[in-house]
Amino acid sequence: MILLTGGLGYIGSHTAVELAEAGYDFVIIDNLSNSKIEVKDKLEQIIGSPIKFYKGDVQNEEILTKIFTENDIDAVIHFAGYKAVGESVAKPIEYYDNNINTTLALLRVMRKFNVKNFVFSSSATVYGRAKSMPIYEDFEVSATNPYGRTKLFIEEILKDAYVADNSLNIALLRYFNPVGAHKSGLIGENPNGIPNNLMPYITRVATGKLDHLNIFGNDYPTKDGTGVRDYIHVCDLALGHVKAVKKLETAPGLVVYNLGTGTGYSVLEMVNAFNEVCGNKVKYEFAPRRPGDIDVCYACPDKAEKELGFKATRNLKDMCESSYNFEINNK
Ligand code: NAD
Ligand code: UD1
């Protein structure tokens, strides 16, 4: 049985579907701070059976103890946390508190119940401004904002925990840019308020909820002057977690993987691809660069392919179509 913290969120919910398809049992804890209880019903529709769910805070060791007592947990996938870069600058204490203390609480309760396998949602943000592209797992890490620092600190905490207890198996998964939605259109990315990230912003322009997209910068040293990122379909990313769980079953110790496609697309390429799918509904204007942005960021995905057997297969069209489908379904 696998415990998914934050399992009703964007990446957690898609991972739940892939785990079910691969035959794994799981239980979810989520405090609904950035998700809705309806996601549970949607997941049950997709999977076709009831889901075991606990509403609660991962910082609360009493509820964690109850979960570990009532279920035979053998691995934890830790998605729960806050993730908005801008908000983390305004609320650093809340970010350090939630992201780090959830991890510590889990480690303590895992130790109590002798649970050894842990998958952590890290981010390509830990590479800061990488010296060259593509990005390899052994590149230097750094952070430019409190959110990124929580990821960096948690990676360090997990490395220390592993040094102290070599029987732990820990996978640090560094996600590049997850986009897209499940093909059913039932689950997807549904941020509160005005989205910060590119794809949810585009989908809201395409459905008339927002007037136009501001493209942040058209003077970067890239193919067309706009920023380049490694967008990965969330269902591919979800499959990466199934592969990571399988890897931990072989007791590999602490392992680090990029989860990306290895291909970088520019903002303009994303807009053009989306416009082909939705019939040219995405208007845009060029705007100044966004502070803190980097020009290019894409992964070398080879290590995950070689050691996990993981390779993203969904293309840009799949990413755009599924995002649009979800947005229309949730209008
Ligand atoms: P999300 O906000 O959709 O999901 C996180 C879930 O955790 C939410 O359902 C929220 O209610 C829950 N949660 C937060 N704090 C909690 C707590 N203390 N107790 C219980 N539940 C709690 O985010 P996501 O996009 O699914 O991201 C999942 C993880 O992946 C996060 O750790 C995030 O930092 C990381 N990540 C995300 C991206 C991305 O682009 N989405 C990129 C890199 C890394
Ligand atoms: C951002 C975070 C990163 C985090 C990731 C999670 C910043 C600086 N970085 O990455 O730490 O891990 O989200 O998904 O916030 N863009 C526009 N117009 C928009 C929105 C975005 O042009 O309205 C451009 C950006 O300038 C960038 C690209 O689209 O070139 C992707 O942006 P975004 O989706 O926010 O992701 P990242 O900046 O890569």
XYZ file of C-alpha atoms and ligand atoms in Angstrom:
414
model
C 0.000 0.000 0.000
C 1.353 3.403 -1.009
C 0.608 6.634 0.840
C 0.120 9.637 -1.461
C 0.374 12.928 0.383
C -1.315 15.733 -1.551
C -2.923 13.043 -3.686
C -5.914 15.173 -4.677
C -3.645 17.820 -6.236
C -2.645 18.113 -9.866
C 0.268 15.675 -10.074
C -0.875 13.453 -7.190
C -4.280 12.762 -8.751
C -2.765 11.760 -12.097
C -0.260 9.558 -10.283
C -3.115 7.866 -8.409
C -4.632 6.873 -11.770
C -1.357 5.425 -13.062
C -0.717 3.557 -9.800
C -4.194 2.017 -9.947
C -3.602 0.995 -13.554
C -0.313 -0.630 -12.564
C -2.136 -2.607 -9.852
C -0.919 -0.715 -6.775
C -3.168 -0.011 -3.785
C -2.918 3.468 -2.361
C -4.329 5.751 0.282
C -4.469 9.541 0.032
C -4.036 12.269 2.632
C -4.790 15.854 1.616
C -5.908 18.906 3.587
C -7.614 20.432 0.520
C -5.570 23.636 0.876
C -5.076 23.641 -2.910
C -7.537 21.031 -4.159
C -11.198 20.128 -3.977
C -12.906 17.073 -2.533
C -14.667 16.582 -5.911
C -11.328 15.331 -7.272
C -11.874 12.204 -5.153
C -15.189 11.493 -6.933
C -13.573 12.119 -10.311
C -10.748 9.736 -9.449
C -13.282 7.095 -8.423
C -15.050 7.541 -11.769
C -11.791 7.070 -13.665
C -10.515 4.161 -11.598
C -13.913 2.522 -11.122
C -13.588 1.750 -7.411
C -13.711 3.635 -4.095
C -10.631 5.473 -2.892
C -9.316 5.477 0.632
C -8.983 9.118 1.672
C -8.054 10.936 4.870
C -8.698 14.668 5.103
C -5.916 16.082 7.214
C -2.623 17.882 7.469
C 0.574 15.938 6.819
C 2.208 17.926 9.626
C -0.192 16.235 12.046
C 1.610 13.123 13.301
C -1.505 11.820 15.023
C -3.352 11.439 11.751
C -0.222 10.021 10.091
C 0.040 7.462 12.891
C -3.618 6.553 12.393
C -3.037 6.080 8.657
C 0.055 3.918 9.208
C -1.798 1.887 11.834
C -4.873 1.289 9.687
C -2.992 0.583 6.450
C 0.003 -1.561 5.624
C 2.076 1.261 4.103
C 5.285 0.251 2.340
C 6.059 3.445 0.416
C 5.262 7.142 0.590
C 5.042 9.539 -2.352
C 5.229 13.043 -0.946
C 3.467 15.591 -3.174
C 1.935 17.743 -0.425
C 3.363 21.232 -0.232
C 2.992 24.782 -1.427
C 4.336 25.504 -4.910
C 3.834 29.107 -6.046
C 7.121 30.941 -6.509
C 5.704 34.481 -6.205
C 3.680 33.622 -3.122
C 6.742 32.035 -1.510
C 8.535 35.390 -1.687
C 5.638 37.049 0.147
C 5.077 34.178 2.618
C 8.440 32.487 3.193
C 7.616 31.330 6.723
C 4.478 29.517 5.578
C 6.441 27.873 2.767
C 9.317 26.697 4.960
C 6.858 25.577 7.598
C 4.576 23.553 5.356
C 7.063 22.075 2.919
C 9.738 21.148 5.436
C 7.596 20.143 8.414
C 5.410 17.813 6.335
C 8.581 16.021 5.243
C 9.959 15.778 8.804
C 6.655 14.482 10.159
C 6.594 11.788 7.479
C 10.189 10.749 8.182
C 9.462 10.449 11.900
C 6.333 8.358 11.415
C 7.996 6.214 8.736
C 10.789 5.471 11.200
C 8.265 4.508 13.876
C 6.577 2.055 11.488
C 9.802 0.866 9.837
C 8.734 2.103 6.388
C 11.751 2.576 4.143
C 10.652 3.796 0.712
C 10.126 7.485 -0.021
C 9.557 9.374 -3.281
C 9.910 13.144 -3.162
C 8.474 15.758 -5.565
C 11.462 17.939 -6.276
C 11.775 20.395 -9.136
C 14.072 21.559 -11.914
C 14.073 24.814 -9.972
C 16.928 23.306 -7.880
C 19.259 23.777 -10.859
C 18.885 27.582 -10.678
C 20.685 29.049 -13.690
C 22.338 25.943 -15.098
C 25.742 26.338 -16.742
C 24.698 24.570 -19.954
C 21.889 22.589 -21.560
C 20.667 19.894 -21.308
C 20.650 19.633 -17.520
C 22.162 16.504 -15.949
C 21.394 15.268 -12.443
C 24.956 15.914 -11.259
C 24.819 19.648 -12.071
C 25.313 22.049 -9.193
C 22.151 23.018 -7.342
C 21.047 26.418 -6.060
C 17.877 28.381 -5.474
C 16.667 31.881 -6.226
C 13.475 32.043 -4.150
C 12.018 30.551 -0.939
C 9.998 27.893 -2.810
C 13.130 26.657 -4.565
C 15.023 26.722 -1.269
C 12.411 24.490 0.378
C 13.040 21.917 -2.373
C 16.790 22.261 -1.969
C 16.649 21.973 1.840
C 14.350 18.952 1.697
C 16.725 17.221 -0.727
C 19.525 17.887 1.807
C 17.408 16.627 4.712
C 16.653 13.431 2.810
C 20.328 12.942 1.952
C 21.233 13.330 5.642
C 18.485 10.917 6.660
C 19.912 8.421 4.187
C 23.459 8.826 5.534
C 22.136 8.093 9.017
C 20.068 5.128 7.857
C 21.327 3.344 4.760
C 18.339 1.044 4.739
C 16.182 3.913 3.482
C 15.362 4.059 -0.237
C 14.719 7.569 -1.474
C 13.952 8.867 -4.969
C 14.367 12.599 -5.567
C 12.332 13.300 -8.699
C 13.134 16.626 -10.320
C 10.153 17.544 -12.462
C 10.538 19.876 -15.407
C 7.308 21.646 -16.553
C 4.227 19.443 -16.090
C 1.270 20.329 -18.330
C -1.775 18.556 -19.789
C -4.529 16.519 -18.202
C -6.027 13.042 -18.085
C -7.768 12.078 -21.338
C -11.142 11.785 -19.576
C -11.157 15.549 -18.997
C -12.187 14.835 -15.390
C -8.948 15.804 -13.644
C -6.361 18.430 -14.559
C -4.686 21.594 -13.385
C -7.134 24.028 -11.856
C -5.302 26.823 -10.045
C -7.175 29.322 -7.896
C -7.223 32.909 -9.153
C -5.171 34.149 -12.071
C -2.676 31.466 -13.100
C 1.060 32.152 -12.918
C 2.095 29.290 -15.141
C 1.944 29.321 -18.911
C -0.406 26.453 -19.800
C -3.249 27.245 -17.385
C -3.034 30.872 -18.513
C -3.281 29.849 -22.186
C -6.288 27.594 -21.551
C -8.125 30.439 -19.821
C -7.464 32.791 -22.716
C -8.661 30.088 -25.135
C -11.933 29.720 -23.207
C -12.500 33.475 -22.914
C -11.912 33.724 -19.157
C -8.877 35.926 -19.712
C -8.419 38.403 -22.541
C -4.905 37.719 -23.787
C -1.601 36.139 -22.856
C 1.360 38.329 -21.990
C 4.491 36.677 -23.332
C 7.228 37.601 -20.879
C 10.190 38.597 -23.026
C 10.888 38.253 -26.747
C 14.558 39.167 -26.588
C 16.033 36.010 -25.047
C 18.880 34.314 -26.924
C 16.547 31.523 -28.089
C 15.146 30.354 -31.437
C 12.417 33.033 -31.504
C 13.364 35.237 -28.552
C 10.840 33.723 -26.116
C 11.661 31.485 -23.136
C 12.256 27.776 -23.687
C 11.125 25.012 -21.290
C 10.855 21.234 -21.134
C 7.081 20.628 -20.969
C 6.129 17.107 -19.917
C 2.627 15.618 -20.053
C 1.372 15.062 -16.504
C 0.323 11.472 -17.369
C 3.880 10.725 -18.475
C 5.149 12.351 -15.286
C 2.707 10.218 -13.286
C 4.095 7.086 -14.911
C 7.559 8.212 -13.817
C 6.355 7.817 -10.214
C 5.208 4.253 -10.825
C 8.648 3.506 -12.258
C 10.316 5.174 -9.268
C 8.266 3.096 -6.815
C 9.287 -0.058 -8.690
C 12.919 1.061 -8.546
C 12.725 1.572 -4.772
C 11.489 -2.020 -4.439
C 14.988 -3.070 -5.584
C 16.528 -1.198 -2.597
C 18.759 1.206 -4.562
C 19.439 3.637 -1.691
C 19.153 7.333 -2.583
C 18.585 8.049 -6.259
C 18.005 11.276 -8.219
C 16.190 11.564 -11.548
C 15.171 14.298 -13.941
C 11.653 13.783 -15.200
C 11.440 15.670 -18.475
C 11.314 14.961 -22.191
C 14.673 16.392 -23.233
C 12.984 18.722 -25.738
C 12.636 22.453 -25.198
C 9.725 24.417 -26.661
C 9.482 28.209 -26.744
C 6.485 30.153 -25.468
C 5.587 31.025 -29.080
C 5.778 27.367 -30.101
C 3.430 26.513 -27.229
C 0.969 29.224 -28.265
C 1.077 28.156 -31.909
C 0.556 24.495 -31.043
C -2.357 25.421 -28.789
C -3.897 27.641 -31.451
C -3.912 24.712 -33.864
C -5.895 22.710 -31.337
C -8.390 25.398 -30.306
C -8.836 27.308 -33.576
C -6.714 30.413 -33.003
C -8.376 31.619 -29.845
C -5.187 32.543 -28.003
C -4.345 36.203 -28.495
C -1.039 37.393 -27.129
C 1.099 40.463 -26.626
C 4.777 40.736 -25.898
C 5.553 42.075 -22.434
C 8.771 42.690 -20.482
C 10.728 39.743 -19.098
C 9.380 38.330 -15.824
C 11.845 38.956 -12.976
C 13.694 35.802 -11.984
C 13.000 33.959 -15.265
C 15.731 32.081 -17.084
C 16.014 31.889 -20.874
C 16.259 28.134 -21.430
C 15.695 25.034 -19.295
C 15.493 21.429 -20.469
C 16.480 18.071 -19.088
C 18.752 15.319 -20.149
C 16.226 12.498 -19.533
C 18.690 9.647 -20.197
C 19.312 8.566 -16.605
C 15.609 7.979 -15.928
C 15.336 6.090 -19.202
C 18.337 3.896 -18.467
C 17.704 3.194 -14.783
C 13.915 3.431 -14.491
C 12.872 2.476 -18.003
C 10.984 5.751 -18.107
C 10.459 7.706 -21.307
C 7.825 10.357 -21.953
C 5.781 9.439 -25.029
C 3.084 12.102 -25.290
C 3.768 14.973 -27.694
C 3.006 18.679 -27.675
C -0.336 18.144 -29.422
C -1.406 15.672 -26.691
C -0.412 18.207 -24.056
C -2.425 21.018 -25.672
C -5.482 18.905 -26.556
C -5.799 17.396 -23.098
C -5.341 20.769 -21.359
C -8.005 22.328 -23.586
C -10.363 19.395 -23.109
C -10.073 19.696 -19.319
C -10.639 23.453 -19.374
C -13.767 23.092 -21.554
C -15.114 20.340 -19.294
C -14.615 22.540 -16.267
C -15.959 25.761 -17.675
P -0.966 20.906 -6.047
O -1.033 22.140 -5.235
O -1.966 20.715 -7.126
O -1.006 19.619 -5.092
C -0.496 19.622 -3.785
C -1.577 19.038 -2.872
O -1.072 18.997 -1.538
C -2.853 19.864 -2.842
O -3.969 19.022 -3.075
C -2.900 20.448 -1.424
O -4.226 20.589 -0.940
C -2.094 19.434 -0.650
N -1.405 19.936 0.551
C -0.580 20.999 0.672
N -0.100 21.095 1.922
C -0.630 20.049 2.616
C -0.515 19.594 3.958
N 0.237 20.229 4.854
N -1.201 18.500 4.315
C -1.984 17.816 3.422
N -2.130 18.213 2.161
C -1.450 19.310 1.749
O 0.521 20.820 -6.647
P 1.092 19.874 -7.765
O 1.297 20.681 -9.001
O 0.323 18.628 -7.841
O 2.544 19.608 -7.168
C 2.800 18.480 -6.341
C 4.227 18.571 -5.835
O 5.103 18.642 -6.955
C 4.521 19.806 -4.982
O 5.391 19.428 -3.942
C 5.207 20.745 -5.949
O 6.079 21.632 -5.285
C 5.974 19.772 -6.822
N 6.264 20.312 -8.148
C 5.253 20.784 -8.941
C 5.532 21.321 -10.190
C 4.433 21.868 -11.054
O 4.726 22.549 -12.038
N 3.166 21.583 -10.818
C 6.856 21.361 -10.644
C 7.884 20.854 -9.837
C 7.570 20.330 -8.589
C 7.808 28.169 -12.782
C 8.661 28.487 -11.583
C 9.402 27.232 -11.162
C 8.412 26.125 -10.846
C 7.501 25.908 -12.045
C 6.415 24.970 -11.657
C 9.179 30.874 -11.766
C 10.253 31.889 -12.029
N 9.555 29.580 -11.893
O 8.657 27.715 -13.824
O 10.190 27.489 -10.015
O 9.091 24.916 -10.537
O 6.905 27.147 -12.445
O 5.576 24.741 -12.729
O 8.054 31.215 -11.443
N 5.195 32.728 -19.483
C 4.672 33.761 -20.230
N 3.463 34.287 -19.846
C 2.762 33.825 -18.766
C 3.309 32.755 -18.015
C 4.540 32.240 -18.388
O 5.264 34.209 -21.203
O 1.683 34.363 -18.471
C 6.493 32.137 -19.898
C 7.589 32.249 -18.855
O 8.275 33.461 -18.991
C 8.448 31.008 -19.185
C 7.416 29.982 -19.708
O 6.268 30.759 -20.086
O 9.330 31.299 -20.246
C 6.996 28.972 -18.637
O 6.583 29.661 -17.462
P 5.919 28.909 -16.214
O 4.823 28.040 -16.690
O 5.591 29.939 -15.201
O 7.058 27.935 -15.703
P 8.567 28.248 -15.258
O 8.856 29.701 -15.232
O 9.451 27.401 -16.088
